[in-house]
Amino acid sequence: MNLKQLAEALGLSQTTVSRALNGYPEVSEATRRRVVEAAAQHGYSPNARAKGLATGQAMAIGLVIPVSDQQEMVNPVFGDFLAGAGEACSALGYEMVLSVVEGDEAAVYRSMKARGSVDGVVVSAPRLGDPRPALLDGLGLPFLVHGRISGYEAPYSWIDVNSRSAFRRAAGFLLDLGHRRVGLVNGEEIFDFAHRRRRGYGEALAERGLPETADLVVQGEMTEDFGHDSARAMLARPDPPTAFLVSSLICALGVRRAVEELGLVMGRDVSIVTHDDALSYFQNGGDVPIFTAVRSSVREAGRRAARLLIGRIETPGAPHAQDLLEAQLLVGESTGPAPRARKTAP
Amino acid sequence: MNLKQLAEALGLSQTTVSRALNGYPEVSEATRRRVVEAAAQHGYSPNARAKGLATGQAMAIGLVIPVSDQQEMVNPVFGDFLAGAGEACSALGYEMVLSVVEGDEAAVYRSMKARGSVDGVVVSAPRLGDPRPALLDGLGLPFLVHGRISGYEAPYSWIDVNSRSAFRRAAGFLLDLGHRRVGLVNGEEIFDFAHRRRRGYGEALAERGLPETADLVVQGEMTEDFGHDSARAMLARPDPPTAFLVSSLICALGVRRAVEELGLVMGRDVSIVTHDDALSYFQNGGDVPIFTAVRSSVREAGRRAARLLIGRIETPGAPHAQDLLEAQLLVGESTGPAPRARKTAP
DNA sequence: CGGGGCTTCCAAAGCGCTTTAGGAGGCCCT
DNA sequence: AGGGCCTCCTAAAGCGCTTTGGAAGCCCCG
């Protein structure tokens, strides 16, 4: 059933039917009701492509998922982020198209723009000095960054967690418990969020007049293995850390594994604070979390990201929107005062 | 830059340019080269909507992600599945559109069909007696099921892991190590894959003349918590299991946590075999996996799913394709012979 | 009674592409 | 010389919608 057929069935012109369905005022209420009813009854909904062609809008936003080769990682937060963004999109009548790309993202954006398949894109996992915003501005494709880009000066819209503040508070919490050697198991610092987390950690140390020790900081892909191996290595040093600040829950599980392998008890011998994206399939316990964590829901971030982006698309002239989420510091069972005499690993 | 402009710039008709770019034979090689070069130089690519309108094809496949309310889970394998499907789609010139929906999936499919926004869909996480295939057949929307549907009799295309065989072998492996009480921590058995896994487990027991004990089987949402709580409960019984067969790696982490909380040693006191979707961010160790596992890459499944679906879209008449993946049983460090005298939990 | 101003509808153009139907040329054959 | 058949190209219709530019009918007012 298309518009023409519906119009014929109703004995009206296509114009009138179209206007009735799109809420234009030039049609009487009686006619509108009649049209809407008939549309529902025949299960008519306008062809998205034809509508898009006519209006010049795709009613879709794009997400680009960068993956490297076979073995590389798909960011585990994507699922929840997508779910959040998807909710918001559906609610606003938009679709989400995603594009998995290894290598040249620029080409993907260019093609999205040229083919008109989306009205805007979400830029995720921005790196330091990320070239994408400049590219997108150049293309005239609206975008929203999930995260921020330290180097970029032009105004842009973003949503982000206050990583620096979160990690400053988390590190401060550990230091206030008496820990003096706090290991930082960070994400790769080419990513802006990891960079900010590192800064927050450094600030907490500096505020207390403590030096930042290079051998207590590592960065890498946030897998369980990476957490485990990093913690093992640090705990094997002559002066091992008594606490860890970890960049993701998955990674923290690795750290815990390392701690337990050495016969140490988490929360007594070694404290752990982790960032927690509140992933739905990986809940960090109930009322009292297993891990003390700085928590911020990535699903909520997804919802807001989509809303902000769509806002930008629909009113391009409006000033850029920013949304800074504060993480909650939730105390769980993985932290406690620094041990007096540190038991050394066997 | 659109077709008209490009044609003008070249001094050719739109027809010729279109044909040159789409590889039709009615245009000389010299002209084709000229056209292709000019297109590349001007960065022309055809407008997807206009092309879709003209051809009646969306060049897109749909994935529907069902989520329930706020607190419900987003399947953690979606990220990797999407990555795989995305790879295949890009390679074949298709886009992937996803739709997050809580509640009425039927409405989403109907609207996708009516609006013509996709050429086919992937049906994921099928349940027993799932109504979706019948609905989609009725709508005439091509689909591919990731999984199988035990009740459905009409022919359809699917890709699936041989869950029954995998779990039969996994359970058999444990039983052959001398374990007599093997707990099954399964996914929700409304899902077809969980149902099949349960059957495989039962078959392994039956083959060895052992009874299936109801108190050793649980099903639920496969979270870390669920694994933990289920294992705790089973291990607290008077005659606790000496081994667990677990439906996901995330869940297995919970089981391990329960085991270790009780002061037991995994691989010595309690053996664990888990299903492993080979999620990129959750690698189960290196050469010698941490967990003994039946492994099957969900990313590969995504790749194949997209390819099969696109095949169906492009040659609708062809017979339905099926693809049954066998999982590998990889022995890691979480399994060992059944302990002689079981140490009871404190 | 005629014209201005509503309200309510319609015909047709246009969005950017594909594709059908057809038309120059050139070459060969009779 | 003229017809037939290639090869290479073009004009124009059409995909299903929105939207511009009226136009018909009606009411009111002078």
PDB file of C-alpha atoms in Angstrom, chain A residues 50-219:
ATOM      1  CA  ALA A  50      10.893   8.093  -0.942  1.00  0.00           C
ATOM      2  CA  LYS A  51      10.279  10.294   2.044  1.00  0.00           C
ATOM      3  CA  GLY A  52      13.987  10.754   2.479  1.00  0.00           C
ATOM      4  CA  LEU A  53      14.442  11.652  -1.159  1.00  0.00           C
ATOM      5  CA  ALA A  54      11.697  14.213  -0.987  1.00  0.00           C
ATOM      6  CA  THR A  55      12.718  15.783   2.285  1.00  0.00           C
ATOM      7  CA  GLY A  56      16.455  15.410   2.022  1.00  0.00           C
ATOM      8  CA  GLN A  57      16.566  13.838   5.440  1.00  0.00           C
ATOM      9  CA  ALA A  58      17.590  10.286   6.142  1.00  0.00           C
ATOM     10  CA  MET A  59      16.028  10.151   9.610  1.00  0.00           C
ATOM     11  CA  ALA A  60      18.988   8.084  10.635  1.00  0.00           C
ATOM     12  CA  ILE A  61      22.151   8.556  12.607  1.00  0.00           C
ATOM     13  CA  GLY A  62      25.359   6.690  12.034  1.00  0.00           C
ATOM     14  CA  LEU A  63      27.710   4.982  14.426  1.00  0.00           C
ATOM     15  CA  VAL A  64      31.082   3.889  13.225  1.00  0.00           C
ATOM     16  CA  ILE A  65      32.642   0.971  15.015  1.00  0.00           C
ATOM     17  CA  PRO A  66      36.338   0.850  14.388  1.00  0.00           C
ATOM     18  CA  VAL A  67      37.900  -2.597  14.519  1.00  0.00           C
ATOM     19  CA  SER A  68      41.351  -3.560  13.567  1.00  0.00           C
ATOM     20  CA  ASP A  69      42.297  -6.999  12.310  1.00  0.00           C
ATOM     21  CA  GLN A  70      40.769 -10.278  13.215  1.00  0.00           C
ATOM     22  CA  GLN A  71      42.096 -10.464  16.695  1.00  0.00           C
ATOM     23  CA  GLU A  72      41.413  -6.946  17.802  1.00  0.00           C
ATOM     24  CA  MET A  73      38.910  -5.994  20.349  1.00  0.00           C
ATOM     25  CA  VAL A  74      35.385  -4.801  20.020  1.00  0.00           C
ATOM     26  CA  ASN A  75      34.757  -2.375  22.794  1.00  0.00           C
ATOM     27  CA  PRO A  76      32.584  -4.204  25.315  1.00  0.00           C
ATOM     28  CA  VAL A  77      30.633  -1.102  26.146  1.00  0.00           C
ATOM     29  CA  PHE A  78      29.251  -0.839  22.630  1.00  0.00           C
ATOM     30  CA  GLY A  79      26.371  -3.152  23.344  1.00  0.00           C
ATOM     31  CA  ASP A  80      25.046  -1.051  26.156  1.00  0.00           C
ATOM     32  CA  PHE A  81      25.845   2.221  24.443  1.00  0.00           C
ATOM     33  CA  LEU A  82      23.936   1.067  21.388  1.00  0.00           C
ATOM     34  CA  ALA A  83      21.014  -0.021  23.472  1.00  0.00           C
ATOM     35  CA  GLY A  84      20.813   3.403  25.040  1.00  0.00           C
ATOM     36  CA  ALA A  85      21.235   5.254  21.776  1.00  0.00           C
ATOM     37  CA  GLY A  86      18.724   2.943  20.144  1.00  0.00           C
ATOM     38  CA  GLU A  87      16.098   3.670  22.742  1.00  0.00           C
ATOM     39  CA  ALA A  88      16.425   7.386  22.204  1.00  0.00           C
ATOM     40  CA  CYS A  89      16.422   6.983  18.435  1.00  0.00           C
ATOM     41  CA  SER A  90      13.270   4.919  18.334  1.00  0.00           C
ATOM     42  CA  ALA A  91      11.555   7.376  20.587  1.00  0.00           C
ATOM     43  CA  LEU A  92      12.421  10.207  18.211  1.00  0.00           C
ATOM     44  CA  GLY A  93      11.647   8.309  15.026  1.00  0.00           C
ATOM     45  CA  TYR A  94      15.235   7.864  13.928  1.00  0.00           C
ATOM     46  CA  GLU A  95      17.076   4.799  12.792  1.00  0.00           C
ATOM     47  CA  MET A  96      20.574   3.797  13.707  1.00  0.00           C
ATOM     48  CA  VAL A  97      22.889   2.563  11.040  1.00  0.00           C
ATOM     49  CA  LEU A  98      26.214   1.176  11.910  1.00  0.00           C
ATOM     50  CA  SER A  99      29.249   0.697   9.964  1.00  0.00           C
ATOM     51  CA  VAL A 100      32.050  -1.553  11.035  1.00  0.00           C
ATOM     52  CA  VAL A 101      35.266  -0.412   9.541  1.00  0.00           C
ATOM     53  CA  GLU A 102      38.834  -1.443   9.773  1.00  0.00           C
ATOM     54  CA  GLY A 103      41.205   1.223   8.733  1.00  0.00           C
ATOM     55  CA  ASP A 104      40.049   4.336   6.985  1.00  0.00           C
ATOM     56  CA  GLU A 105      37.217   5.899   8.904  1.00  0.00           C
ATOM     57  CA  ALA A 106      37.504   9.070   6.891  1.00  0.00           C
ATOM     58  CA  ALA A 107      36.362   7.237   3.786  1.00  0.00           C
ATOM     59  CA  VAL A 108      33.326   5.955   5.635  1.00  0.00           C
ATOM     60  CA  TYR A 109      32.302   9.398   6.768  1.00  0.00           C
ATOM     61  CA  ARG A 110      32.813  10.805   3.328  1.00  0.00           C
ATOM     62  CA  SER A 111      30.710   8.100   1.797  1.00  0.00           C
ATOM     63  CA  MET A 112      27.995   8.505   4.406  1.00  0.00           C
ATOM     64  CA  LYS A 113      27.819  12.153   3.545  1.00  0.00           C
ATOM     65  CA  ALA A 114      27.918  11.628  -0.212  1.00  0.00           C
ATOM     66  CA  ARG A 115      25.335   8.900  -0.195  1.00  0.00           C
ATOM     67  CA  GLY A 116      23.207  10.738   2.294  1.00  0.00           C
ATOM     68  CA  SER A 117      22.555   7.635   4.309  1.00  0.00           C
ATOM     69  CA  VAL A 118      22.649   9.417   7.654  1.00  0.00           C
ATOM     70  CA  ASP A 119      21.929  12.873   8.987  1.00  0.00           C
ATOM     71  CA  GLY A 120      24.690  12.825  11.567  1.00  0.00           C
ATOM     72  CA  VAL A 121      27.140  10.586  13.348  1.00  0.00           C
ATOM     73  CA  VAL A 122      28.373   9.708  16.793  1.00  0.00           C
ATOM     74  CA  VAL A 123      32.124   9.822  17.145  1.00  0.00           C
ATOM     75  CA  SER A 124      33.233   7.390  19.785  1.00  0.00           C
ATOM     76  CA  ALA A 125      36.433   6.614  21.590  1.00  0.00           C
ATOM     77  CA  PRO A 126      38.144   9.849  20.576  1.00  0.00           C
ATOM     78  CA  ARG A 127      41.910   9.890  20.662  1.00  0.00           C
ATOM     79  CA  LEU A 128      44.237  12.737  21.503  1.00  0.00           C
ATOM     80  CA  GLY A 129      44.332  15.063  18.524  1.00  0.00           C
ATOM     81  CA  ASP A 130      41.619  13.060  16.834  1.00  0.00           C
ATOM     82  CA  PRO A 131      41.226  14.152  13.207  1.00  0.00           C
ATOM     83  CA  ARG A 132      37.565  13.214  12.910  1.00  0.00           C
ATOM     84  CA  PRO A 133      35.896  16.419  14.138  1.00  0.00           C
ATOM     85  CA  ALA A 134      37.811  18.545  11.661  1.00  0.00           C
ATOM     86  CA  LEU A 135      36.949  16.126   8.897  1.00  0.00           C
ATOM     87  CA  LEU A 136      33.275  16.107   9.797  1.00  0.00           C
ATOM     88  CA  ASP A 137      33.108  19.854  10.157  1.00  0.00           C
ATOM     89  CA  GLY A 138      34.668  20.048   6.735  1.00  0.00           C
ATOM     90  CA  LEU A 139      32.091  17.693   5.308  1.00  0.00           C
ATOM     91  CA  GLY A 140      29.268  19.523   6.985  1.00  0.00           C
ATOM     92  CA  LEU A 141      28.050  16.355   8.639  1.00  0.00           C
ATOM     93  CA  PRO A 142      26.663  17.002  12.124  1.00  0.00           C
ATOM     94  CA  PHE A 143      28.331  14.951  14.828  1.00  0.00           C
ATOM     95  CA  LEU A 144      28.440  14.356  18.515  1.00  0.00           C
ATOM     96  CA  VAL A 145      31.502  13.101  20.320  1.00  0.00           C
ATOM     97  CA  HIS A 146      31.153  10.527  23.046  1.00  0.00           C
ATOM     98  CA  GLY A 147      34.085  11.772  25.032  1.00  0.00           C
ATOM     99  CA  ARG A 148      36.123  14.904  24.505  1.00  0.00           C
ATOM    100  CA  ILE A 149      39.121  15.808  22.448  1.00  0.00           C
ATOM    101  CA  SER A 150      41.771  17.660  24.353  1.00  0.00           C
ATOM    102  CA  GLY A 151      43.521  19.130  21.351  1.00  0.00           C
ATOM    103  CA  TYR A 152      40.493  20.329  19.401  1.00  0.00           C
ATOM    104  CA  GLU A 153      39.771  24.015  19.692  1.00  0.00           C
ATOM    105  CA  ALA A 154      36.708  24.590  17.513  1.00  0.00           C
ATOM    106  CA  PRO A 155      33.386  24.290  19.309  1.00  0.00           C
ATOM    107  CA  TYR A 156      31.663  20.926  19.107  1.00  0.00           C
ATOM    108  CA  SER A 157      28.991  18.965  20.901  1.00  0.00           C
ATOM    109  CA  TRP A 158      29.928  16.196  23.265  1.00  0.00           C
ATOM    110  CA  ILE A 159      28.824  14.068  26.131  1.00  0.00           C
ATOM    111  CA  ASP A 160      31.339  12.670  28.535  1.00  0.00           C
ATOM    112  CA  VAL A 161      31.943  11.381  31.988  1.00  0.00           C
ATOM    113  CA  ASN A 162      34.098  13.584  34.119  1.00  0.00           C
ATOM    114  CA  SER A 163      36.955  11.111  34.073  1.00  0.00           C
ATOM    115  CA  ARG A 164      39.484  13.353  35.648  1.00  0.00           C
ATOM    116  CA  SER A 165      37.320  14.172  38.615  1.00  0.00           C
ATOM    117  CA  ALA A 166      36.239  10.552  38.958  1.00  0.00           C
ATOM    118  CA  PHE A 167      39.768   9.260  39.082  1.00  0.00           C
ATOM    119  CA  ARG A 168      40.952  12.061  41.303  1.00  0.00           C
ATOM    120  CA  ARG A 169      38.267  11.174  43.781  1.00  0.00           C
ATOM    121  CA  ALA A 170      38.932   7.466  43.481  1.00  0.00           C
ATOM    122  CA  ALA A 171      42.673   7.841  43.954  1.00  0.00           C
ATOM    123  CA  GLY A 172      42.059  10.273  46.792  1.00  0.00           C
ATOM    124  CA  PHE A 173      39.814   7.755  48.458  1.00  0.00           C
ATOM    125  CA  LEU A 174      42.590   5.157  48.390  1.00  0.00           C
ATOM    126  CA  LEU A 175      45.238   7.588  49.551  1.00  0.00           C
ATOM    127  CA  ASP A 176      43.040   8.703  52.412  1.00  0.00           C
ATOM    128  CA  LEU A 177      42.804   5.090  53.494  1.00  0.00           C
ATOM    129  CA  GLY A 178      46.534   5.211  53.991  1.00  0.00           C
ATOM    130  CA  HIS A 179      47.655   3.603  50.778  1.00  0.00           C
ATOM    131  CA  ARG A 180      50.885   5.131  49.586  1.00  0.00           C
ATOM    132  CA  ARG A 181      51.598   3.008  46.569  1.00  0.00           C
ATOM    133  CA  VAL A 182      48.591   2.920  44.285  1.00  0.00           C
ATOM    134  CA  GLY A 183      48.956   1.160  40.918  1.00  0.00           C
ATOM    135  CA  LEU A 184      47.082   2.619  37.974  1.00  0.00           C
ATOM    136  CA  VAL A 185      45.920   0.102  35.404  1.00  0.00           C
ATOM    137  CA  ASN A 186      44.783   2.450  32.706  1.00  0.00           C
ATOM    138  CA  GLY A 187      43.385   2.174  29.205  1.00  0.00           C
ATOM    139  CA  GLU A 188      45.577   3.194  26.301  1.00  0.00           C
ATOM    140  CA  GLU A 189      46.469   6.812  26.786  1.00  0.00           C
ATOM    141  CA  ILE A 190      46.086   7.615  23.122  1.00  0.00           C
ATOM    142  CA  PHE A 191      42.410   7.677  24.069  1.00  0.00           C
ATOM    143  CA  ASP A 192      41.312  10.901  25.571  1.00  0.00           C
ATOM    144  CA  PHE A 193      39.418   9.365  28.462  1.00  0.00           C
ATOM    145  CA  ALA A 194      42.468   7.401  29.574  1.00  0.00           C
ATOM    146  CA  HIS A 195      44.540  10.528  29.382  1.00  0.00           C
ATOM    147  CA  ARG A 196      42.087  12.333  31.618  1.00  0.00           C
ATOM    148  CA  ARG A 197      41.963   9.495  34.077  1.00  0.00           C
ATOM    149  CA  ARG A 198      45.694   9.588  34.357  1.00  0.00           C
ATOM    150  CA  ARG A 199      45.556  13.274  35.065  1.00  0.00           C
ATOM    151  CA  GLY A 200      42.982  12.783  37.790  1.00  0.00           C
ATOM    152  CA  TYR A 201      45.155  10.148  39.386  1.00  0.00           C
ATOM    153  CA  GLY A 202      48.171  12.440  39.201  1.00  0.00           C
ATOM    154  CA  GLU A 203      46.235  15.305  40.759  1.00  0.00           C
ATOM    155  CA  ALA A 204      45.173  13.225  43.721  1.00  0.00           C
ATOM    156  CA  LEU A 205      48.787  12.324  44.380  1.00  0.00           C
ATOM    157  CA  ALA A 206      49.954  15.882  43.917  1.00  0.00           C
ATOM    158  CA  GLU A 207      47.291  17.252  46.269  1.00  0.00           C
ATOM    159  CA  ARG A 208      48.813  15.093  48.997  1.00  0.00           C
ATOM    160  CA  GLY A 209      52.368  15.927  48.103  1.00  0.00           C
ATOM    161  CA  LEU A 210      53.088  12.452  46.786  1.00  0.00           C
ATOM    162  CA  PRO A 211      55.185  11.765  43.703  1.00  0.00           C
ATOM    163  CA  GLU A 212      53.871   9.911  40.683  1.00  0.00           C
ATOM    164  CA  THR A 213      55.926   6.783  40.193  1.00  0.00           C
ATOM    165  CA  ALA A 214      56.327   5.580  36.633  1.00  0.00           C
ATOM    166  CA  ASP A 215      56.534   1.913  37.543  1.00  0.00           C
ATOM    167  CA  LEU A 216      53.086   2.045  39.106  1.00  0.00           C
ATOM    168  CA  VAL A 217      51.339   3.143  35.951  1.00  0.00           C
ATOM    169  CA  VAL A 218      50.523   0.945  32.980  1.00  0.00           C
ATOM    170  CA  GLN A 219      48.258   1.376  30.005  1.00  0.00           C
TER     171      GLN A 219
END
